[in-house]
Tab-separated table of C-alpha atoms and ligand atoms in Angstrom:
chain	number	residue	atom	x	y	z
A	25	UNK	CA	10.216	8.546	-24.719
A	26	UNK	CA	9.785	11.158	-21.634
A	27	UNK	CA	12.648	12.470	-20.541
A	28	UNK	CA	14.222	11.501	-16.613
A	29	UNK	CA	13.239	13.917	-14.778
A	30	UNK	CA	13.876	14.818	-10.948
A	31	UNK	CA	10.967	17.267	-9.596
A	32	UNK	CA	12.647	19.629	-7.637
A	33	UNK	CA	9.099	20.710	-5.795
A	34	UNK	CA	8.386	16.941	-4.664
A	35	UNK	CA	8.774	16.003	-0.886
A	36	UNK	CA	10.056	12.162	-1.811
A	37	UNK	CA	13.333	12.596	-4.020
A	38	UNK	CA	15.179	10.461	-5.317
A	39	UNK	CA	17.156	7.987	-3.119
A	40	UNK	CA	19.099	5.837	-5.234
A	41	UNK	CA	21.424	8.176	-5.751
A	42	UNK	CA	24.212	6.045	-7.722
A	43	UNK	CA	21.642	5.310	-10.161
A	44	UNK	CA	20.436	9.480	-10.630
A	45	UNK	CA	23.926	10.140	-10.939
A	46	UNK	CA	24.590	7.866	-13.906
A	47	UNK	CA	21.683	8.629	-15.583
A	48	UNK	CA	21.860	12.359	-15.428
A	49	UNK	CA	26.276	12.722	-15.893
A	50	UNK	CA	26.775	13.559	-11.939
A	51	UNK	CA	30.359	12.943	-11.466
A	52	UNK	CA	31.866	11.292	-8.512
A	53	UNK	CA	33.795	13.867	-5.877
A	54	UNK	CA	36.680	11.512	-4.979
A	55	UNK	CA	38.939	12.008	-7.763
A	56	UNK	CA	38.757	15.767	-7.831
A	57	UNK	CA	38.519	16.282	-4.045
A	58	UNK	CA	42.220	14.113	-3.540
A	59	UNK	CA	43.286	18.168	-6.389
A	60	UNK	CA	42.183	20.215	-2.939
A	61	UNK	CA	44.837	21.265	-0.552
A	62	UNK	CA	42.798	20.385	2.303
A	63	UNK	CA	39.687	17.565	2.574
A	64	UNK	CA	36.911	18.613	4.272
A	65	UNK	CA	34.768	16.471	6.588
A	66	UNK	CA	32.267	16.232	4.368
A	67	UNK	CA	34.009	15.159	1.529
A	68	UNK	CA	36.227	12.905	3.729
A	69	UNK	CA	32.732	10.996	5.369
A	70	UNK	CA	31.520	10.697	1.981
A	71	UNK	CA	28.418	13.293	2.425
A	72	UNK	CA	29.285	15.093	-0.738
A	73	UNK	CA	29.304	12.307	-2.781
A	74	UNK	CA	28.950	14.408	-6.516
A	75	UNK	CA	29.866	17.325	-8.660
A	76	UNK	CA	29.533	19.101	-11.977
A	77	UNK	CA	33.060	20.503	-13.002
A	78	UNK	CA	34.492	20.635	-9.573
A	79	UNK	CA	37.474	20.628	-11.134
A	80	UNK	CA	37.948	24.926	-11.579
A	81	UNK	CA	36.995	25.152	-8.362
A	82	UNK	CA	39.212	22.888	-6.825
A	83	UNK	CA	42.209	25.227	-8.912
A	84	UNK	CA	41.016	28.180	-7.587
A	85	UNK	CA	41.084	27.019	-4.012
A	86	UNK	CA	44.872	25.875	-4.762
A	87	UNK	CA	46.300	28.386	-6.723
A	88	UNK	CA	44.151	31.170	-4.699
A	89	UNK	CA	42.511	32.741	-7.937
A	90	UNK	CA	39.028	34.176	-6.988
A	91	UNK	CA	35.792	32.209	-7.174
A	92	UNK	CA	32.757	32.521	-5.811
A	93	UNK	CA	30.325	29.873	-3.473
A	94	UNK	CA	26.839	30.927	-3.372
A	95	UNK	CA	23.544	28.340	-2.268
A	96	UNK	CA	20.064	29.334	-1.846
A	97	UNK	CA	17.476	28.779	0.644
A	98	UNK	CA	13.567	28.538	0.080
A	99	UNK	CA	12.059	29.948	3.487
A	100	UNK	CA	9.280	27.885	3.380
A	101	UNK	CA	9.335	26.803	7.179
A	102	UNK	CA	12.011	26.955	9.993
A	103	UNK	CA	15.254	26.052	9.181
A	104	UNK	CA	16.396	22.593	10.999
A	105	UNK	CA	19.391	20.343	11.354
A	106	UNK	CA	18.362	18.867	7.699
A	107	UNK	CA	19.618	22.408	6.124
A	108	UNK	CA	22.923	22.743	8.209
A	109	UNK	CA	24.825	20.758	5.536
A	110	UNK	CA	24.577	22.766	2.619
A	111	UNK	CA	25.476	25.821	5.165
A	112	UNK	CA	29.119	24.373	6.069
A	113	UNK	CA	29.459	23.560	3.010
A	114	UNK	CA	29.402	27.349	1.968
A	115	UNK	CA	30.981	28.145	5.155
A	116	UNK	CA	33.775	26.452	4.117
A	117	UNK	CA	34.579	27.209	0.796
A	118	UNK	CA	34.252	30.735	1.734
A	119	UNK	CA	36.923	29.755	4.279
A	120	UNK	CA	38.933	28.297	1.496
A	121	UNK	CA	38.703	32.251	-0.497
A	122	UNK	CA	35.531	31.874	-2.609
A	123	UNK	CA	33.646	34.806	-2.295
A	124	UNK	CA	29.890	33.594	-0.247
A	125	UNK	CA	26.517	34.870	-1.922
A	126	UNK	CA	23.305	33.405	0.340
A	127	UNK	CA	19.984	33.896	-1.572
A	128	UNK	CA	16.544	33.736	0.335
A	129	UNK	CA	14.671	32.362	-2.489
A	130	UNK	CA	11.251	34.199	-1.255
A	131	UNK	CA	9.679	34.304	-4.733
A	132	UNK	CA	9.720	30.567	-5.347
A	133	UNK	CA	8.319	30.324	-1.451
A	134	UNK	CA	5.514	32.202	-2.699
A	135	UNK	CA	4.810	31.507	-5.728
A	136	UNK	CA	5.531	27.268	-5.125
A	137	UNK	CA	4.169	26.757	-1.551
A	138	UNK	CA	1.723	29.508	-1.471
A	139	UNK	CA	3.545	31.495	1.784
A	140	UNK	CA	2.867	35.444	2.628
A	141	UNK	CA	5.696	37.636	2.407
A	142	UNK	CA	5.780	38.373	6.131
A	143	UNK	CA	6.078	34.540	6.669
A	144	UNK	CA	8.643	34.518	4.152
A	145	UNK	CA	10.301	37.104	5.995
A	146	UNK	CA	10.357	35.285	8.872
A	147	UNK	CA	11.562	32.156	8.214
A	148	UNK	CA	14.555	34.121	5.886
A	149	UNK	CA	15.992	35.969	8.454
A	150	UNK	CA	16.145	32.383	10.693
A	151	UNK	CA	18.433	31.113	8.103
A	152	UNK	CA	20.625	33.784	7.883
A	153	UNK	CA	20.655	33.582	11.710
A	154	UNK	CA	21.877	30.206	11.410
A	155	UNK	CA	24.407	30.871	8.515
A	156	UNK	CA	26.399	33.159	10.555
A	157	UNK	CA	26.125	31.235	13.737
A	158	UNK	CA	28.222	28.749	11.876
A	159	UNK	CA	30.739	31.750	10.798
A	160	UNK	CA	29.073	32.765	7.187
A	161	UNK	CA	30.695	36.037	5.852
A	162	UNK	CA	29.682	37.435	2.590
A	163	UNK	CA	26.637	38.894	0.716
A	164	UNK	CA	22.785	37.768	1.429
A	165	UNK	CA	19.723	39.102	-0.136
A	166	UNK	CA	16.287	37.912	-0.848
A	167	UNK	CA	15.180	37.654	-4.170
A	168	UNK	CA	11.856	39.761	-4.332
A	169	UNK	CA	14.410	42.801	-3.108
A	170	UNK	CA	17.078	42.610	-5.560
A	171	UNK	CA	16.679	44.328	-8.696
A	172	UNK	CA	19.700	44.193	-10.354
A	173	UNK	CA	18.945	39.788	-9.746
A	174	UNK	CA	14.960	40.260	-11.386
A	175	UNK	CA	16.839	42.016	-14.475
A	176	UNK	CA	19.141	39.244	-14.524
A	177	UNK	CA	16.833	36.941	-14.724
A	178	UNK	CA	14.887	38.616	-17.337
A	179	UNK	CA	17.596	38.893	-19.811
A	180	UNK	CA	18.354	34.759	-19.287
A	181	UNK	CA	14.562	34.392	-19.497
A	182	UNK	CA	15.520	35.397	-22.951
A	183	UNK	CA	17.062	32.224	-24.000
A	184	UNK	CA	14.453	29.559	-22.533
A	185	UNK	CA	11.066	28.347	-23.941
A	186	UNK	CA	8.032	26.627	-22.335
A	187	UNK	CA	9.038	23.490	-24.217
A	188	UNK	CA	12.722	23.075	-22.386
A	189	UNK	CA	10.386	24.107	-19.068
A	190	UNK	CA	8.584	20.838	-20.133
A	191	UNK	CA	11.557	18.586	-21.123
A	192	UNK	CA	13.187	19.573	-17.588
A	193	UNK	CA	10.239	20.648	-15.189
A	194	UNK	CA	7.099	18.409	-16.585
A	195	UNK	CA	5.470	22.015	-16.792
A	196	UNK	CA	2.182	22.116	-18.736
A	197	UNK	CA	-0.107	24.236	-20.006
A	198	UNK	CA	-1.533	24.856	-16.242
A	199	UNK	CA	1.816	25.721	-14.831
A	200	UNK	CA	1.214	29.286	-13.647
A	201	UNK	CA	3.786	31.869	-14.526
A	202	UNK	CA	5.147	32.670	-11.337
A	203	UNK	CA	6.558	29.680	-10.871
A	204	UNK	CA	8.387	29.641	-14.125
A	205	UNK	CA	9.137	32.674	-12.727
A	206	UNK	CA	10.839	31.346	-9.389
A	207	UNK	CA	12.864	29.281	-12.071
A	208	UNK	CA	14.339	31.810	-14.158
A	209	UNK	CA	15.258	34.069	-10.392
A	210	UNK	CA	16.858	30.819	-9.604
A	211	UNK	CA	18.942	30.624	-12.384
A	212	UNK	CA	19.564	34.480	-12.043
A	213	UNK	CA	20.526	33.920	-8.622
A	214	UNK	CA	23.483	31.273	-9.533
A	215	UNK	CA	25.209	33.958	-12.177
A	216	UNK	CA	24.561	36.931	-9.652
A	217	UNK	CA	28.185	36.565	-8.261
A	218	UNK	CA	29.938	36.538	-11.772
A	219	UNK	CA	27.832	40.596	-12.370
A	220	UNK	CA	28.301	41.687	-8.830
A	221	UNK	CA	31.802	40.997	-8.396
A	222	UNK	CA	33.112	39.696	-11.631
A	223	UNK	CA	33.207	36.527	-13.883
A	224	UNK	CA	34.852	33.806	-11.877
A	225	UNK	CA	34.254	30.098	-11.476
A	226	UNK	CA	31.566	29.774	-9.282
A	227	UNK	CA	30.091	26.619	-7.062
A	228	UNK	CA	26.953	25.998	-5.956
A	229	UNK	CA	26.498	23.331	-3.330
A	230	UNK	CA	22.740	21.638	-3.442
A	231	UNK	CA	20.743	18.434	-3.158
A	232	UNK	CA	20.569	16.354	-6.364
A	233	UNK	CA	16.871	17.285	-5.761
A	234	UNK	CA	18.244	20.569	-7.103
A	235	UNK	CA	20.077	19.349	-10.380
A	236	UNK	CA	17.370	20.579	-13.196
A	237	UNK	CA	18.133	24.366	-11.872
A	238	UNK	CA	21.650	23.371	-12.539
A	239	UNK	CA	21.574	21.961	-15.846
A	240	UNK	CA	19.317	24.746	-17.047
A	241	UNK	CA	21.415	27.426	-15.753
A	242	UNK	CA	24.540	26.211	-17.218
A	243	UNK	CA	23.097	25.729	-20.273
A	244	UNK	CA	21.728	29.589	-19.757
A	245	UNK	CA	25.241	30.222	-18.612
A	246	UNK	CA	26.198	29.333	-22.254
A	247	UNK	CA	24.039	30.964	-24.497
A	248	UNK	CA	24.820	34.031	-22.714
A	249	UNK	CA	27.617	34.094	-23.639
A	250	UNK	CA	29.015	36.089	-26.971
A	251	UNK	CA	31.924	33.783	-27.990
A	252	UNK	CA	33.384	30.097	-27.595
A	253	UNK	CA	36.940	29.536	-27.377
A	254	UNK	CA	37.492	25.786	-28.471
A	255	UNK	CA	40.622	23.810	-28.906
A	256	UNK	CA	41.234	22.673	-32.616
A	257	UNK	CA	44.474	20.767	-34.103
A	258	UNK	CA	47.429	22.983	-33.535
A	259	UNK	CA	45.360	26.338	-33.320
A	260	UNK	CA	42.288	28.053	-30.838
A	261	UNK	CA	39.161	28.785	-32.414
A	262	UNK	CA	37.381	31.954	-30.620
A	263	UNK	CA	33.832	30.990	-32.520
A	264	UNK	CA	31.090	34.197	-31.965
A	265	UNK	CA	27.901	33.445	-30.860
A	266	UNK	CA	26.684	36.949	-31.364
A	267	UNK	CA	29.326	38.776	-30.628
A	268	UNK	CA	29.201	42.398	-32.731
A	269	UNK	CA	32.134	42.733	-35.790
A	270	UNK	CA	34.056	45.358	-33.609
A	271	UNK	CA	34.638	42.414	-30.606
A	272	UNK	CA	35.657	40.178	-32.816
A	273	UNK	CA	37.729	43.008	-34.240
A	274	UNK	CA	39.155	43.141	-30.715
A	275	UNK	CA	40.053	39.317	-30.685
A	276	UNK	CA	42.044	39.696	-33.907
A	277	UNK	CA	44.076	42.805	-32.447
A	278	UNK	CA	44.577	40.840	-29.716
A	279	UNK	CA	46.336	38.241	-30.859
A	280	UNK	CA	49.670	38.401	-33.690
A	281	UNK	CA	48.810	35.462	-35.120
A	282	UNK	CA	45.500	35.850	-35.391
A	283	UNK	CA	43.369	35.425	-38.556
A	284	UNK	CA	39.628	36.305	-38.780
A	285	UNK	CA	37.068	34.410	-40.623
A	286	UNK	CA	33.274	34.921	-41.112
A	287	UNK	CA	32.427	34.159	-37.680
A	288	UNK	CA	35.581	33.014	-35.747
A	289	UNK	CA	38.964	34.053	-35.064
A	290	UNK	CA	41.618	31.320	-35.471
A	291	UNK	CA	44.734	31.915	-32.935
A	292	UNK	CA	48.034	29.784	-33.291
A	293	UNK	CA	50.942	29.372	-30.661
A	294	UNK	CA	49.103	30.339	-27.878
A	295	UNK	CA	47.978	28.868	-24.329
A	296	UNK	CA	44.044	27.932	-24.568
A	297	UNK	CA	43.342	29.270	-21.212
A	298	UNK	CA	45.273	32.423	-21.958
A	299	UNK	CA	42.380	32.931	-24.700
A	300	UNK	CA	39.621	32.462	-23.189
A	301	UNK	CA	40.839	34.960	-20.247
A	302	UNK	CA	41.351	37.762	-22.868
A	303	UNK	CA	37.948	36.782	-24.637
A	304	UNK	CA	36.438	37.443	-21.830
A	305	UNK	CA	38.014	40.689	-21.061
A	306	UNK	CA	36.904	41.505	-24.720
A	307	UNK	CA	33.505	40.546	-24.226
A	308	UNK	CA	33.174	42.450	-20.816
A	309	UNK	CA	34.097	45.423	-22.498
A	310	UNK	CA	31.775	45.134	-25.432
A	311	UNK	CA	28.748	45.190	-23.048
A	312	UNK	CA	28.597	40.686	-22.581
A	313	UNK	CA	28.573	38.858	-19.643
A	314	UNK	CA	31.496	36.589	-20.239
A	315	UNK	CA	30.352	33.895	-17.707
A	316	UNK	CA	31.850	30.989	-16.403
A	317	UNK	CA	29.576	27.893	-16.241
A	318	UNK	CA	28.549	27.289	-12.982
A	319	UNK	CA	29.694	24.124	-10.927
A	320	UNK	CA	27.757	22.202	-8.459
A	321	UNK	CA	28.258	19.305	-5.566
A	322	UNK	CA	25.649	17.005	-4.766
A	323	UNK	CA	25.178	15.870	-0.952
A	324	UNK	CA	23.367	12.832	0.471
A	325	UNK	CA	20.306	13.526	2.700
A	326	UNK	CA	20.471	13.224	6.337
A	327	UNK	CA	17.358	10.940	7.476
A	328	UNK	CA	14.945	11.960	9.097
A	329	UNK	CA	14.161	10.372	13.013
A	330	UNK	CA	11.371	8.321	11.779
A	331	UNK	CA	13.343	6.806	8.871
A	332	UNK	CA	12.371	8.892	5.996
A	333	UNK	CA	13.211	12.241	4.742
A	334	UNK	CA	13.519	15.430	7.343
A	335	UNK	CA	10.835	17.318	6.853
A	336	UNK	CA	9.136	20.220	8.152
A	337	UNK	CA	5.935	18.571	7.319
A	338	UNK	CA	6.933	15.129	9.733
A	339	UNK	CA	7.382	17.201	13.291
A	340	UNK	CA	8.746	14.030	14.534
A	341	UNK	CA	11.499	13.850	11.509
A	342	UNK	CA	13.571	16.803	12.249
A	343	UNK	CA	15.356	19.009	15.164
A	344	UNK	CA	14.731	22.743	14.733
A	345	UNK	CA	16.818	25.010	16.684
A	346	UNK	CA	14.186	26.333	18.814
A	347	UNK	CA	13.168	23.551	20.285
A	348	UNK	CA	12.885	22.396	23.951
A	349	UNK	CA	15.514	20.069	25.971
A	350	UNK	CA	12.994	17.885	26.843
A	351	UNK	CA	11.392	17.539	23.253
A	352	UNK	CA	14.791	17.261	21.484
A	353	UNK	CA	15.823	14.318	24.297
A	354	UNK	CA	12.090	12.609	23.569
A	355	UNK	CA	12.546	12.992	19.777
A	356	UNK	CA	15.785	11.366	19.590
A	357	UNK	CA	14.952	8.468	22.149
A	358	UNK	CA	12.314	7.492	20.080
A	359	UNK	CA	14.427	7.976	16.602
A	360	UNK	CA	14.454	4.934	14.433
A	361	UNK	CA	18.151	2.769	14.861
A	362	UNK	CA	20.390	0.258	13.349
A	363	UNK	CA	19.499	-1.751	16.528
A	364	UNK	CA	18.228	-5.794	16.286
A	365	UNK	CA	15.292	-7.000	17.610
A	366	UNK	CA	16.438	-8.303	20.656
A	367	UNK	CA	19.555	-7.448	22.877
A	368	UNK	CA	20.584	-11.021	22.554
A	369	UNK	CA	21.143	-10.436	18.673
A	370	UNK	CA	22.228	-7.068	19.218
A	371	UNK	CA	25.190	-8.591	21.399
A	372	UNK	CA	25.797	-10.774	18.944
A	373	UNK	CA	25.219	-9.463	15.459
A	374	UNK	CA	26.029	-5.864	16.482
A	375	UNK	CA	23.945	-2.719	15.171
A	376	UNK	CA	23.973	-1.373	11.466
A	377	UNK	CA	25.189	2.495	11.778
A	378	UNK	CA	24.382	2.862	8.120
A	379	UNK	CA	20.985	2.608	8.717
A	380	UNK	CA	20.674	4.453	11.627
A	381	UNK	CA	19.248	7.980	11.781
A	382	UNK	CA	21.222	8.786	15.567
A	383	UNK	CA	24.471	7.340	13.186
A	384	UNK	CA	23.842	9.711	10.866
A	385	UNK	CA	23.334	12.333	12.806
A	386	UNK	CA	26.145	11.901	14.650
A	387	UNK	CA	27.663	11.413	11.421
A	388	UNK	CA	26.848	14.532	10.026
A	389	UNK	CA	26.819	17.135	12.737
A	390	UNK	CA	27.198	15.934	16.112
A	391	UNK	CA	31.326	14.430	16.372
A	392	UNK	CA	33.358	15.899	14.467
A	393	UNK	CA	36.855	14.049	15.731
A	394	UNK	CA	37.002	11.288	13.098
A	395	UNK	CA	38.323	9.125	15.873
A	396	UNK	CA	35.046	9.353	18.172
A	397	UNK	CA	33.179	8.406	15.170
A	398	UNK	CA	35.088	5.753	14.037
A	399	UNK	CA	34.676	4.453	17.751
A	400	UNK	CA	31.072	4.764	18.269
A	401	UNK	CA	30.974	2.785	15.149
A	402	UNK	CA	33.044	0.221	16.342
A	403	UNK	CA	31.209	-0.347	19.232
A	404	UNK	CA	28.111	-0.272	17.441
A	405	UNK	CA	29.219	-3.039	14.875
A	406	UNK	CA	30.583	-5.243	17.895
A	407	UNK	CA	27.590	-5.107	19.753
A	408	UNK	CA	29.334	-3.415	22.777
A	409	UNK	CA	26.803	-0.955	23.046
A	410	UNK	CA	22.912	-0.764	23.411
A	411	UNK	CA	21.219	1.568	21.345
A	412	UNK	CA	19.928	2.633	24.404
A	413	UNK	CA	22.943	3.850	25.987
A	414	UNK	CA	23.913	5.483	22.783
A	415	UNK	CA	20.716	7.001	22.060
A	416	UNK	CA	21.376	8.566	25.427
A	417	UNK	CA	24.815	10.148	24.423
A	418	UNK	CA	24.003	11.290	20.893
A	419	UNK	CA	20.712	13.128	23.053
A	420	UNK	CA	23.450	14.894	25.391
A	421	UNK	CA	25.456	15.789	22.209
A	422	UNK	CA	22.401	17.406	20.216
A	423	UNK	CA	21.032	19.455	23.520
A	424	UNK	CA	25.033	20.926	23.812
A	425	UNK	CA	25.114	21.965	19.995
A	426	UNK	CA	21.384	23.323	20.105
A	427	UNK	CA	22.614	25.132	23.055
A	428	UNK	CA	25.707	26.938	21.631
A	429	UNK	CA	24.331	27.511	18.261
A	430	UNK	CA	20.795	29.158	19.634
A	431	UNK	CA	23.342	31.551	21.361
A	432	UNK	CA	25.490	31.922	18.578
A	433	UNK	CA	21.766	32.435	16.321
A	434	UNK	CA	21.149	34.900	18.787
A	435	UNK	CA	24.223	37.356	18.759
A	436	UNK	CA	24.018	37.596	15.228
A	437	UNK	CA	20.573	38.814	15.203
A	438	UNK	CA	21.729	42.910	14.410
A	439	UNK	CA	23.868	41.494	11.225
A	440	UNK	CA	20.391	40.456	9.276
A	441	UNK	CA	19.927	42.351	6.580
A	442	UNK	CA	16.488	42.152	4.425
B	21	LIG	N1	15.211	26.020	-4.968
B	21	LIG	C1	16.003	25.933	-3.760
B	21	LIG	C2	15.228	25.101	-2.730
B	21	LIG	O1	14.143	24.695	-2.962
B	21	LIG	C3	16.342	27.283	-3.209
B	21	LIG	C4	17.226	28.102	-4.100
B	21	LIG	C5	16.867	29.302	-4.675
B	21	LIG	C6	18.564	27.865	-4.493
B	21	LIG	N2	17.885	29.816	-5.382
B	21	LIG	C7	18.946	28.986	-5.306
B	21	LIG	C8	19.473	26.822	-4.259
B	21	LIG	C9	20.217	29.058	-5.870
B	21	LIG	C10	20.727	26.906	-4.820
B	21	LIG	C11	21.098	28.025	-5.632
B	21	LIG	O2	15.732	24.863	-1.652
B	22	SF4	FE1	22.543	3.360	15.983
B	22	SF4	FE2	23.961	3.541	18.188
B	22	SF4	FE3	22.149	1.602	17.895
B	22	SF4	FE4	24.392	1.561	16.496
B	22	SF4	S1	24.209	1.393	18.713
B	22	SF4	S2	22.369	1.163	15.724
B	22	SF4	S3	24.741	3.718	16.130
B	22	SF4	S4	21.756	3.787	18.027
């Protein structure tokens, strides 16, 4: 049997996203969210809905230990309201201490959708506009300028074959390299943090569109590494992977009661954590890359106006941040609603915000006092208002945040670095 597999590079992903979850071991956020010191909004309004081993991440925010929060755009197009998500999301955690890495994935624009490099440019430096008109602070680069990331991603290149690229990607034998190629810089992009700064815990907030980059790189994130520590009955086994005889030398030293084995160290009456954070000392000194496996969080898509996904390719689907009053006011008029057919039955039955694209928008972006939003629902259910009338006000709301942020876009214009 085939393998499930998500297609990062499609334009329809998957929607049922309870069903992808089970099927590919997404955990839900709520447990693990209730561990942070503070909910955010998007947590809270159920927009991250996922994770992969949230759980470090979540410590590190509480016991303010370093980690790092790094996401990557593909500057394919303009950035529009359909990217902002992912972009608090980093804005936040960097809020919350995590050190924020923004990649311009340029390569995979090129080599995937076929763009020139001035294009790619172009559209990179938008969204790095828009990253610090939300308050962004920390590193940025594009891929095709980063060495130190294309060396990175040669030496994990070293533990993947075609046939895993098949198992996760569907690549055949007309795949062209490159975009194997934007792969592997994708996976060097989410360890980048842990060899610029230092091994630390490290989240990456996506789009479950984006979970076969994940997987692969935490399984990369593995191999890399030159030792194990695992938790047996009453002792800790520090297993070597390929770790060289004077490292696990080291471990043994380390450690009084430590005995050494062909291939593993065995440790009694000590703290497993307090292991692993000397193993990796060890292996950072002997040369390894000692590397955390990456976590993720998995957000729900905003819809797009006309009902479907936002899309650069749908004009009508999305708000970009350069467009005209009068076209964002005519765009979200003619959005598609909750509404009934008739005003009768909308009195009567009341509207359905869930499936609402001006609900969601407002959900996501537009109010962010949870007791607006909890009103404009309430009216909406009761059949108080007419979509009409709150078409109208959601219209106001988008044309004031468009306004602010295309100033804020604009005043950080000198910080862009390519
Ligand atoms: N592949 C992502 C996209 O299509 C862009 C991307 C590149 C990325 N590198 C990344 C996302 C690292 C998260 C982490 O949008
Ligand atoms: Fe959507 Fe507002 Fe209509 Fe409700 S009243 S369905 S929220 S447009």
């Amino acid at each position: 049997m085939q393998e499930p597999q998500i297609n990062p590079w499609s334009s329809t992903p998957s929607l049922d996203i309870g069903k992808t979850f089970a099927e590919f071991g997404i955990d839900p956020i709520a447990p693990v969210m209730a561990e942070l010191p503070e909910i955010p909004y998007f947590m809270r309004r159920g927009i991250v809905v996922g994770h992969r081993d949230y759980r470090p991440i979540a410590q590190a925010i509480r016991n303010r230990t370093p980690f790092h929060i790094l996401t990557g755009f593909m500057p394919s197009g303009h950035p529009h309201l359909g990217h902002l998500m992912v972009m608090k999301e980093v804005v936040w955690h960097v809020q919350q201490g995590g050190n924020g890495y923004i990649t311009i994935a340029d390569r995979e624009a090129h080599a995937v959708r076929g763009l020139s490099w001035e294009k790619c440019n172009e559209y990179g430096k938008e969204y790095l506009a828009c990253l610090y008109a939300l308050g962004f602070e920390g590193e940025t680069f594009f891929q095709s300028k980063n060495n130190r990331l294309k060396d990175l991603a040669f030496e994990a290149a070293t533990k993947v074959n075609f046939s895993e690229l098949t198992a996760i990607y569907g690549f055949g034998p007309d795949t062209d390299l490159a975009h194997a190629d934007a792969v592997i810089t994708q996976v060097a992009d989410i360890l980048y943090p842990q060899i610029d700064r230092e091994p630390a815990p490290t989240v990456v907030p996506v789009g479950v569109d984006q979970d076969p980059h994940i997987r692969l790189t935490r399984g990369i994130a593995h191999k890399m590494r030159m030792f194990t520590v695992e938790e047996r009955d009453g002792y800790i086994s520090v297993r070597s992977k390929n770790a060289p005889d004077a490292a696990m030398e080291a471990v043994k030293k380390a450690f009084p009661h430590a005995k050494k084995y062909e291939g593993h160290v065995d440790i009694k009456g000590v703290q497993c954590a307090d292991v692993k954070g000397k193993v990796r000392e060890i292996e950072r000194a002997h040369g390894g890359f000692a590397f955390f496996t990456p976590s993720s969080t998995y957000h729900i898509f905003m819809p797009g106006l006309t009902g479907g996904k936002m899309s650069s390719s749908i004009p009508e689907s999305i708000i970009s941040f350069y467009e005209s009053e009068a076209v964002v006011r005519k765009k979200v008029m003619s959005g598609i609603t909750g509404g009934r057919m008739t005003l009768e039955e909308q009195k009567r039955l009341g509207g359905e915000p869930d499936k609402c694209s001006l609900y969601l928008l407002n959900l996501f972006h537009m109010v962010t006092d949870d007791a607006e939003l909890a009103e404009i629902r309430r009216k909406c259910t009761a059949g108080e208002i007419t979509c009409g009338q709150c078409k109208k006000e959601t219209a106001e709301r988008v044309v004031a945040f468009l306004h602010d942020f295309r100033e804020k876009m604009n005043a950080a214009a000198d910080r862009i670095k390519v």
